PDB file of C-alpha atoms in Angstrom:
ATOM      1  CA  UNK A 999      26.990  -4.149-127.210  1.00 96.00           C
ATOM      2  CA  UNK A1000      27.887  -5.916-130.467  1.00 97.00           C
ATOM      3  CA  UNK A1001      27.151  -9.621-130.138  1.00 98.00           C
ATOM      4  CA  UNK A1002      29.454 -12.021-131.959  1.00 98.00           C
ATOM      5  CA  UNK A1003      27.991 -15.415-132.826  1.00 98.00           C
ATOM      6  CA  UNK A1004      30.319 -18.187-133.930  1.00 98.00           C
ATOM      7  CA  UNK A1005      29.427 -21.480-135.530  1.00 96.00           C
ATOM      8  CA  UNK A1006      29.941 -24.305-135.172  1.00 97.00           C
ATOM      9  CA  UNK A1007      30.948 -24.522-131.524  1.00 98.00           C
ATOM     10  CA  UNK A1008      33.097 -27.520-132.293  1.00 97.00           C
ATOM     11  CA  UNK A1009      34.407 -29.241-135.381  1.00 95.00           C
ATOM     12  CA  UNK A1010      36.029 -32.671-135.767  1.00 95.00           C
ATOM     13  CA  UNK A1011      38.452 -32.860-138.655  1.00 94.00           C
ATOM     14  CA  UNK A1012      41.071 -35.106-140.180  1.00 94.00           C
ATOM     15  CA  UNK A1013      44.501 -33.870-141.097  1.00 94.00           C
ATOM     16  CA  UNK A1014      44.528 -32.452-144.592  1.00 95.00           C
ATOM     17  CA  UNK A1015      40.905 -31.364-144.607  1.00 96.00           C
ATOM     18  CA  UNK A1016      39.715 -27.827-145.202  1.00 97.00           C
ATOM     19  CA  UNK A1017      37.555 -26.314-142.481  1.00 97.00           C
ATOM     20  CA  UNK A1018      35.388 -23.236-142.285  1.00 98.00           C
ATOM     21  CA  UNK A1019      34.481 -21.336-139.132  1.00 98.00           C
ATOM     22  CA  UNK A1020      31.751 -18.743-139.223  1.00 98.00           C
ATOM     23  CA  UNK A1021      31.342 -15.542-137.256  1.00 98.00           C
ATOM     24  CA  UNK A1022      28.340 -13.254-137.412  1.00 98.00           C
ATOM     25  CA  UNK A1023      28.088  -9.838-135.786  1.00 98.00           C
ATOM     26  CA  UNK A1024      24.887  -8.204-134.572  1.00 98.00           C
ATOM     27  CA  UNK A1025      25.763  -5.044-136.488  1.00 98.00           C
ATOM     28  CA  UNK A1026      27.991  -4.188-139.402  1.00 98.00           C
ATOM     29  CA  UNK A1027      31.696  -4.038-138.695  1.00 98.00           C
ATOM     30  CA  UNK A1028      32.396  -2.231-141.973  1.00 98.00           C
ATOM     31  CA  UNK A1029      33.414   1.354-141.384  1.00 97.00           C
ATOM     32  CA  UNK A1030      32.426   3.514-144.316  1.00 96.00           C
ATOM     33  CA  UNK A1031      35.250   5.984-143.710  1.00 94.00           C
ATOM     34  CA  UNK A1032      37.954   3.534-144.716  1.00 95.00           C
ATOM     35  CA  UNK A1033      36.005   0.508-146.057  1.00 97.00           C
ATOM     36  CA  UNK A1034      37.662  -1.739-143.499  1.00 97.00           C
ATOM     37  CA  UNK A1035      36.017  -4.464-141.459  1.00 98.00           C
ATOM     38  CA  UNK A1036      36.931  -4.236-137.791  1.00 97.00           C
ATOM     39  CA  UNK A1037      37.249  -7.962-137.155  1.00 98.00           C
ATOM     40  CA  UNK A1038      40.101 -10.151-135.885  1.00 98.00           C
ATOM     41  CA  UNK A1039      40.626 -13.885-135.453  1.00 98.00           C
ATOM     42  CA  UNK A1040      42.628 -15.580-132.705  1.00 98.00           C
ATOM     43  CA  UNK A1041      43.861 -19.100-132.063  1.00 98.00           C
ATOM     44  CA  UNK A1042      44.178 -20.438-128.524  1.00 98.00           C
ATOM     45  CA  UNK A1043      45.857 -23.716-127.715  1.00 97.00           C
ATOM     46  CA  UNK A1044      45.410 -25.406-124.324  1.00 95.00           C
ATOM     47  CA  UNK A1045      47.276 -23.636-121.567  1.00 95.00           C
ATOM     48  CA  UNK A1046      48.382 -20.813-123.865  1.00 98.00           C
ATOM     49  CA  UNK A1047      47.413 -17.210-124.426  1.00 98.00           C
ATOM     50  CA  UNK A1048      45.423 -16.350-127.532  1.00 98.00           C
ATOM     51  CA  UNK A1049      47.467 -15.745-130.666  1.00 98.00           C
ATOM     52  CA  UNK A1050      46.474 -13.192-133.287  1.00 98.00           C
ATOM     53  CA  UNK A1051      45.902 -14.735-136.713  1.00 98.00           C
ATOM     54  CA  UNK A1052      43.968 -12.212-138.783  1.00 98.00           C
ATOM     55  CA  UNK A1053      42.963  -8.547-138.542  1.00 98.00           C
ATOM     56  CA  UNK A1054      40.914  -6.269-140.797  1.00 98.00           C
ATOM     57  CA  UNK A1055      38.947  -9.478-141.440  1.00 98.00           C
ATOM     58  CA  UNK A1056      41.445 -10.762-144.016  1.00 98.00           C
ATOM     59  CA  UNK A1057      44.973  -9.531-143.256  1.00 98.00           C
ATOM     60  CA  UNK A1058      47.222 -12.252-141.922  1.00 98.00           C
ATOM     61  CA  UNK A1059      49.449 -11.390-139.000  1.00 97.00           C
ATOM     62  CA  UNK A1060      53.148 -11.696-139.748  1.00 95.00           C
ATOM     63  CA  UNK A1061      54.307 -15.292-139.434  1.00 97.00           C
ATOM     64  CA  UNK A1062      50.861 -16.862-139.741  1.00 98.00           C
ATOM     65  CA  UNK A1063      50.811 -19.644-142.366  1.00 97.00           C
ATOM     66  CA  UNK A1064      48.941 -18.836-145.550  1.00 96.00           C
ATOM     67  CA  UNK A1065      46.595 -21.772-145.005  1.00 98.00           C
ATOM     68  CA  UNK A1066      44.698 -19.455-142.656  1.00 98.00           C
ATOM     69  CA  UNK A1067      42.383 -17.271-144.715  1.00 98.00           C
ATOM     70  CA  UNK A1068      39.956 -14.686-143.402  1.00 98.00           C
ATOM     71  CA  UNK A1069      37.078 -13.411-145.490  1.00 98.00           C
ATOM     72  CA  UNK A1070      33.722 -11.682-145.265  1.00 98.00           C
ATOM     73  CA  UNK A1071      32.344  -8.217-144.825  1.00 98.00           C
ATOM     74  CA  UNK A1072      29.657  -6.355-142.960  1.00 98.00           C
ATOM     75  CA  UNK A1073      28.152  -8.834-140.532  1.00 98.00           C
ATOM     76  CA  UNK A1074      29.288 -12.208-141.891  1.00 98.00           C
ATOM     77  CA  UNK A1075      32.833 -13.469-141.666  1.00 98.00           C
ATOM     78  CA  UNK A1076      34.676 -16.732-142.210  1.00 98.00           C
ATOM     79  CA  UNK A1077      37.969 -18.231-141.162  1.00 98.00           C
ATOM     80  CA  UNK A1078      39.077 -20.968-143.530  1.00 98.00           C
ATOM     81  CA  UNK A1079      41.914 -23.318-142.669  1.00 98.00           C
ATOM     82  CA  UNK A1080      43.062 -25.263-145.668  1.00 96.00           C
ATOM     83  CA  UNK A1081      44.854 -28.587-145.277  1.00 94.00           C
ATOM     84  CA  UNK A1082      44.472 -28.690-141.492  1.00 96.00           C
ATOM     85  CA  UNK A1083      47.524 -29.855-139.619  1.00 95.00           C
ATOM     86  CA  UNK A1084      47.717 -31.419-136.158  1.00 94.00           C
ATOM     87  CA  UNK A1085      49.223 -28.205-134.800  1.00 95.00           C
ATOM     88  CA  UNK A1086      46.052 -26.325-135.795  1.00 96.00           C
ATOM     89  CA  UNK A1087      43.949 -28.137-133.201  1.00 94.00           C
ATOM     90  CA  UNK A1088      42.862 -25.299-130.931  1.00 97.00           C
ATOM     91  CA  UNK A1089      39.974 -22.983-130.134  1.00 98.00           C
ATOM     92  CA  UNK A1090      39.379 -20.131-132.556  1.00 98.00           C
ATOM     93  CA  UNK A1091      37.769 -16.836-131.581  1.00 98.00           C
ATOM     94  CA  UNK A1092      36.553 -13.909-133.621  1.00 98.00           C
ATOM     95  CA  UNK A1093      36.653 -10.423-132.083  1.00 98.00           C
ATOM     96  CA  UNK A1094      35.157  -7.120-133.148  1.00 98.00           C
ATOM     97  CA  UNK A1095      37.036  -3.918-132.489  1.00 97.00           C
ATOM     98  CA  UNK A1096      34.521  -1.639-134.173  1.00 97.00           C
ATOM     99  CA  UNK A1097      33.280  -0.324-130.866  1.00 96.00           C
ATOM    100  CA  UNK A1098      33.753  -0.801-127.169  1.00 95.00           C
ATOM    101  CA  UNK A1099      33.117  -3.031-125.413  1.00 96.00           C
ATOM    102  CA  UNK A1100      35.233  -5.087-127.763  1.00 97.00           C
ATOM    103  CA  UNK A1101      33.542  -8.468-127.884  1.00 98.00           C
ATOM    104  CA  UNK A1102      34.542 -11.996-128.778  1.00 98.00           C
ATOM    105  CA  UNK A1103      32.661 -14.914-130.191  1.00 98.00           C
ATOM    106  CA  UNK A1104      32.192 -17.913-127.914  1.00 98.00           C
ATOM    107  CA  UNK A1105      34.825 -19.875-129.762  1.00 98.00           C
ATOM    108  CA  UNK A1106      35.053 -22.833-132.123  1.00 98.00           C
ATOM    109  CA  UNK A1107      36.967 -25.870-130.928  1.00 98.00           C
ATOM    110  CA  UNK A1108      38.816 -27.722-133.647  1.00 97.00           C
ATOM    111  CA  UNK A1109      39.297 -31.369-132.715  1.00 95.00           C
ATOM    112  CA  UNK A1110      40.830 -34.405-134.333  1.00 87.00           C
ATOM    113  CA  UNK A1111      38.400 -36.857-135.901  1.00 86.00           C
TER     114      UNK A1111
ATOM    115  CA  UNK B 174      61.195  -7.570-127.802  1.00 95.00           C
ATOM    116  CA  UNK B 175      57.665  -6.861-126.677  1.00 97.00           C
ATOM    117  CA  UNK B 176      56.760  -8.573-123.413  1.00 98.00           C
ATOM    118  CA  UNK B 177      53.848  -8.350-121.008  1.00 98.00           C
ATOM    119  CA  UNK B 178      53.626 -10.217-117.727  1.00 98.00           C
ATOM    120  CA  UNK B 179      50.762 -10.284-115.274  1.00 98.00           C
ATOM    121  CA  UNK B 180      51.255 -10.712-111.558  1.00 98.00           C
ATOM    122  CA  UNK B 181      49.039 -10.769-108.525  1.00 95.00           C
ATOM    123  CA  UNK B 182      47.464 -12.995-105.895  1.00 93.00           C
ATOM    124  CA  UNK B 183      46.278 -16.375-107.037  1.00 93.00           C
ATOM    125  CA  UNK B 184      43.516 -16.466-104.441  1.00 97.00           C
ATOM    126  CA  UNK B 185      41.106 -13.739-103.403  1.00 97.00           C
ATOM    127  CA  UNK B 186      38.305 -14.008-100.900  1.00 97.00           C
ATOM    128  CA  UNK B 187      34.744 -13.169-101.935  1.00 97.00           C
ATOM    129  CA  UNK B 188      33.823  -9.495-101.553  1.00 97.00           C
ATOM    130  CA  UNK B 189      37.488  -8.515-101.524  1.00 98.00           C
ATOM    131  CA  UNK B 190      39.409  -6.399-104.047  1.00 97.00           C
ATOM    132  CA  UNK B 191      41.606  -7.839-106.776  1.00 98.00           C
ATOM    133  CA  UNK B 192      44.822  -6.028-107.619  1.00 98.00           C
ATOM    134  CA  UNK B 193      46.839  -7.119-110.643  1.00 98.00           C
ATOM    135  CA  UNK B 194      49.932  -5.680-112.263  1.00 98.00           C
ATOM    136  CA  UNK B 195      50.961  -5.962-115.893  1.00 98.00           C
ATOM    137  CA  UNK B 196      54.668  -5.280-116.274  1.00 98.00           C
ATOM    138  CA  UNK B 197      55.698  -4.542-119.842  1.00 98.00           C
ATOM    139  CA  UNK B 198      59.009  -4.443-121.657  1.00 98.00           C
ATOM    140  CA  UNK B 199      60.147  -3.486-125.116  1.00 97.00           C
ATOM    141  CA  UNK B 200      57.801  -0.531-125.536  1.00 97.00           C
ATOM    142  CA  UNK B 201      56.558   2.604-123.833  1.00 96.00           C
ATOM    143  CA  UNK B 202      53.123   2.921-122.279  1.00 97.00           C
ATOM    144  CA  UNK B 203      52.988   6.455-123.651  1.00 96.00           C
ATOM    145  CA  UNK B 204      52.899   5.040-127.182  1.00 95.00           C
ATOM    146  CA  UNK B 205      50.657   1.976-126.911  1.00 95.00           C
ATOM    147  CA  UNK B 206      47.312   1.061-125.436  1.00 95.00           C
ATOM    148  CA  UNK B 207      47.076  -1.860-123.000  1.00 97.00           C
ATOM    149  CA  UNK B 208      43.940  -3.900-122.489  1.00 98.00           C
ATOM    150  CA  UNK B 209      42.764  -6.382-119.885  1.00 98.00           C
ATOM    151  CA  UNK B 210      40.945  -9.528-121.015  1.00 98.00           C
ATOM    152  CA  UNK B 211      39.773 -12.343-118.785  1.00 98.00           C
ATOM    153  CA  UNK B 212      38.777 -15.951-119.362  1.00 98.00           C
ATOM    154  CA  UNK B 213      36.868 -18.105-116.842  1.00 98.00           C
ATOM    155  CA  UNK B 214      38.065 -21.715-116.743  1.00 97.00           C
ATOM    156  CA  UNK B 215      36.851 -23.566-119.826  1.00 96.00           C
ATOM    157  CA  UNK B 216      35.012 -20.510-121.152  1.00 97.00           C
ATOM    158  CA  UNK B 217      35.509 -17.710-123.646  1.00 97.00           C
ATOM    159  CA  UNK B 218      37.231 -14.343-123.626  1.00 98.00           C
ATOM    160  CA  UNK B 219      35.816 -11.171-122.091  1.00 98.00           C
ATOM    161  CA  UNK B 220      37.261  -7.736-122.743  1.00 98.00           C
ATOM    162  CA  UNK B 221      37.429  -5.811-119.484  1.00 98.00           C
ATOM    163  CA  UNK B 222      38.867  -2.453-120.366  1.00 97.00           C
ATOM    164  CA  UNK B 223      41.741  -0.430-121.763  1.00 97.00           C
ATOM    165  CA  UNK B 224      44.112   2.272-120.730  1.00 97.00           C
ATOM    166  CA  UNK B 225      44.958   4.388-123.727  1.00 95.00           C
ATOM    167  CA  UNK B 226      48.469   5.653-124.400  1.00 94.00           C
ATOM    168  CA  UNK B 227      47.147   9.073-123.411  1.00 94.00           C
ATOM    169  CA  UNK B 228      46.160   7.803-119.984  1.00 95.00           C
ATOM    170  CA  UNK B 229      42.434   7.782-120.580  1.00 96.00           C
ATOM    171  CA  UNK B 230      40.442   4.657-119.857  1.00 97.00           C
ATOM    172  CA  UNK B 231      37.414   2.794-121.194  1.00 96.00           C
ATOM    173  CA  UNK B 232      35.679  -0.004-119.362  1.00 97.00           C
ATOM    174  CA  UNK B 233      33.253  -2.762-120.165  1.00 97.00           C
ATOM    175  CA  UNK B 234      29.958  -1.445-118.859  1.00 95.00           C
ATOM    176  CA  UNK B 235      29.283  -4.830-117.272  1.00 94.00           C
ATOM    177  CA  UNK B 236      32.253  -4.231-114.970  1.00 94.00           C
ATOM    178  CA  UNK B 237      32.502  -0.462-114.935  1.00 83.00           C
ATOM    179  CA  UNK B 238      31.236   0.076-111.416  1.00 90.00           C
ATOM    180  CA  UNK B 239      33.841  -2.317-109.990  1.00 96.00           C
ATOM    181  CA  UNK B 240      36.829  -1.798-112.252  1.00 97.00           C
ATOM    182  CA  UNK B 241      39.715   0.627-112.338  1.00 97.00           C
ATOM    183  CA  UNK B 242      42.747   0.600-114.642  1.00 98.00           C
ATOM    184  CA  UNK B 243      45.746   2.842-114.170  1.00 98.00           C
ATOM    185  CA  UNK B 244      49.425   2.919-115.060  1.00 98.00           C
ATOM    186  CA  UNK B 245      52.839   4.084-114.011  1.00 98.00           C
ATOM    187  CA  UNK B 246      54.685   4.830-117.216  1.00 97.00           C
ATOM    188  CA  UNK B 247      58.011   5.326-115.459  1.00 97.00           C
ATOM    189  CA  UNK B 248      57.804   1.773-114.105  1.00 98.00           C
ATOM    190  CA  UNK B 249      56.272   0.318-117.287  1.00 98.00           C
ATOM    191  CA  UNK B 250      53.398  -1.056-115.273  1.00 98.00           C
ATOM    192  CA  UNK B 251      49.634  -1.176-115.786  1.00 98.00           C
ATOM    193  CA  UNK B 252      47.367  -1.850-112.842  1.00 98.00           C
ATOM    194  CA  UNK B 253      43.945  -3.439-112.609  1.00 98.00           C
ATOM    195  CA  UNK B 254      41.782  -3.130-109.532  1.00 98.00           C
ATOM    196  CA  UNK B 255      38.380  -4.728-109.261  1.00 98.00           C
ATOM    197  CA  UNK B 256      36.310  -4.726-106.106  1.00 97.00           C
ATOM    198  CA  UNK B 257      33.470  -6.826-104.718  1.00 96.00           C
ATOM    199  CA  UNK B 258      34.815 -10.032-106.205  1.00 97.00           C
ATOM    200  CA  UNK B 259      32.516 -13.026-106.503  1.00 97.00           C
ATOM    201  CA  UNK B 260      33.137 -16.641-107.450  1.00 97.00           C
ATOM    202  CA  UNK B 261      32.147 -15.870-111.037  1.00 97.00           C
ATOM    203  CA  UNK B 262      35.177 -13.585-111.259  1.00 98.00           C
ATOM    204  CA  UNK B 263      37.408 -16.659-111.094  1.00 98.00           C
ATOM    205  CA  UNK B 264      39.354 -16.487-114.336  1.00 98.00           C
ATOM    206  CA  UNK B 265      42.697 -16.176-116.034  1.00 98.00           C
ATOM    207  CA  UNK B 266      43.411 -12.480-116.437  1.00 98.00           C
ATOM    208  CA  UNK B 267      45.466 -11.334-119.416  1.00 98.00           C
ATOM    209  CA  UNK B 268      46.935  -7.997-120.345  1.00 98.00           C
ATOM    210  CA  UNK B 269      47.356  -7.409-124.047  1.00 98.00           C
ATOM    211  CA  UNK B 270      48.800  -4.785-126.390  1.00 97.00           C
ATOM    212  CA  UNK B 271      47.719  -3.616-129.780  1.00 93.00           C
ATOM    213  CA  UNK B 272      50.030  -3.771-132.789  1.00 89.00           C
ATOM    214  CA  UNK B 273      50.235  -0.008-133.033  1.00 87.00           C
ATOM    215  CA  UNK B 274      49.060   2.998-131.094  1.00 80.00           C
ATOM    216  CA  UNK B 275      46.944   4.163-134.008  1.00 85.00           C
ATOM    217  CA  UNK B 276      43.293   4.777-133.106  1.00 84.00           C
ATOM    218  CA  UNK B 277      41.028   2.088-134.493  1.00 84.00           C
ATOM    219  CA  UNK B 278      43.754  -0.532-134.740  1.00 89.00           C
ATOM    220  CA  UNK B 279      42.399  -2.234-131.657  1.00 90.00           C
ATOM    221  CA  UNK B 280      43.279  -5.863-132.173  1.00 95.00           C
ATOM    222  CA  UNK B 281      45.552  -7.612-129.703  1.00 97.00           C
ATOM    223  CA  UNK B 282      48.874  -8.639-131.171  1.00 97.00           C
ATOM    224  CA  UNK B 283      50.750  -9.232-127.934  1.00 97.00           C
ATOM    225  CA  UNK B 284      49.468 -11.050-124.871  1.00 98.00           C
ATOM    226  CA  UNK B 285      50.858 -11.801-121.466  1.00 98.00           C
ATOM    227  CA  UNK B 286      50.960 -15.364-120.201  1.00 98.00           C
ATOM    228  CA  UNK B 287      47.931 -14.720-118.021  1.00 98.00           C
ATOM    229  CA  UNK B 288      47.464 -15.133-114.294  1.00 98.00           C
ATOM    230  CA  UNK B 289      44.810 -17.366-112.766  1.00 98.00           C
ATOM    231  CA  UNK B 290      42.786 -15.734-110.029  1.00 98.00           C
ATOM    232  CA  UNK B 291      40.527 -17.919-107.917  1.00 98.00           C
ATOM    233  CA  UNK B 292      37.820 -16.311-105.821  1.00 98.00           C
ATOM    234  CA  UNK B 293      37.111 -18.558-102.875  1.00 96.00           C
ATOM    235  CA  UNK B 294      36.877 -18.481 -99.129  1.00 94.00           C
TER     236      UNK B 294
END
């Protein structure tokens, strides 16, 4: 199974700050056939279902604000949230869909400082 | 409008079988894959398995011996059955759909609201 390791596990921020969440996979998620990275990011607020933010490591889902930026390739990926807003306080998960079983990182909890 | 909604018993006794239904609307199960993902209280997400638009299935090997996913396309319903439940199976169970039915595009764009299943005597 591909193991997804996220860091940090929690992050305390003030509104307006830029934050970076890291996700590392135990094997490359870059498929040579199409040069795409099989990685997605989700946001989950308390009591809600996860919401898709990013797929192909850097493609924003329709309707997701452009302050959410996904980057990285191979085994190392980053979700950057610029100018954090109160509504962004949530848990963020990375997920690989390169191979089954599809696996998630343990999550990064974004909290208010 | 794409919708998924899970239903089933909120409480299951240890060693018993869990049966959940995911009722979908706004799309056909012959065109899209539907996955099951679960989340223990206060913990992370675990992919359980998928039923492909073709009707084939793939399961998480950690659950494979206990898990079965099927569907009734005419009723727009996907079914999950898992036997030999233990307390560690207590979780919110979600069904989720991919954006497209294209192979390899296996991220989850649409999620149900989830249903909490508690395993307890």
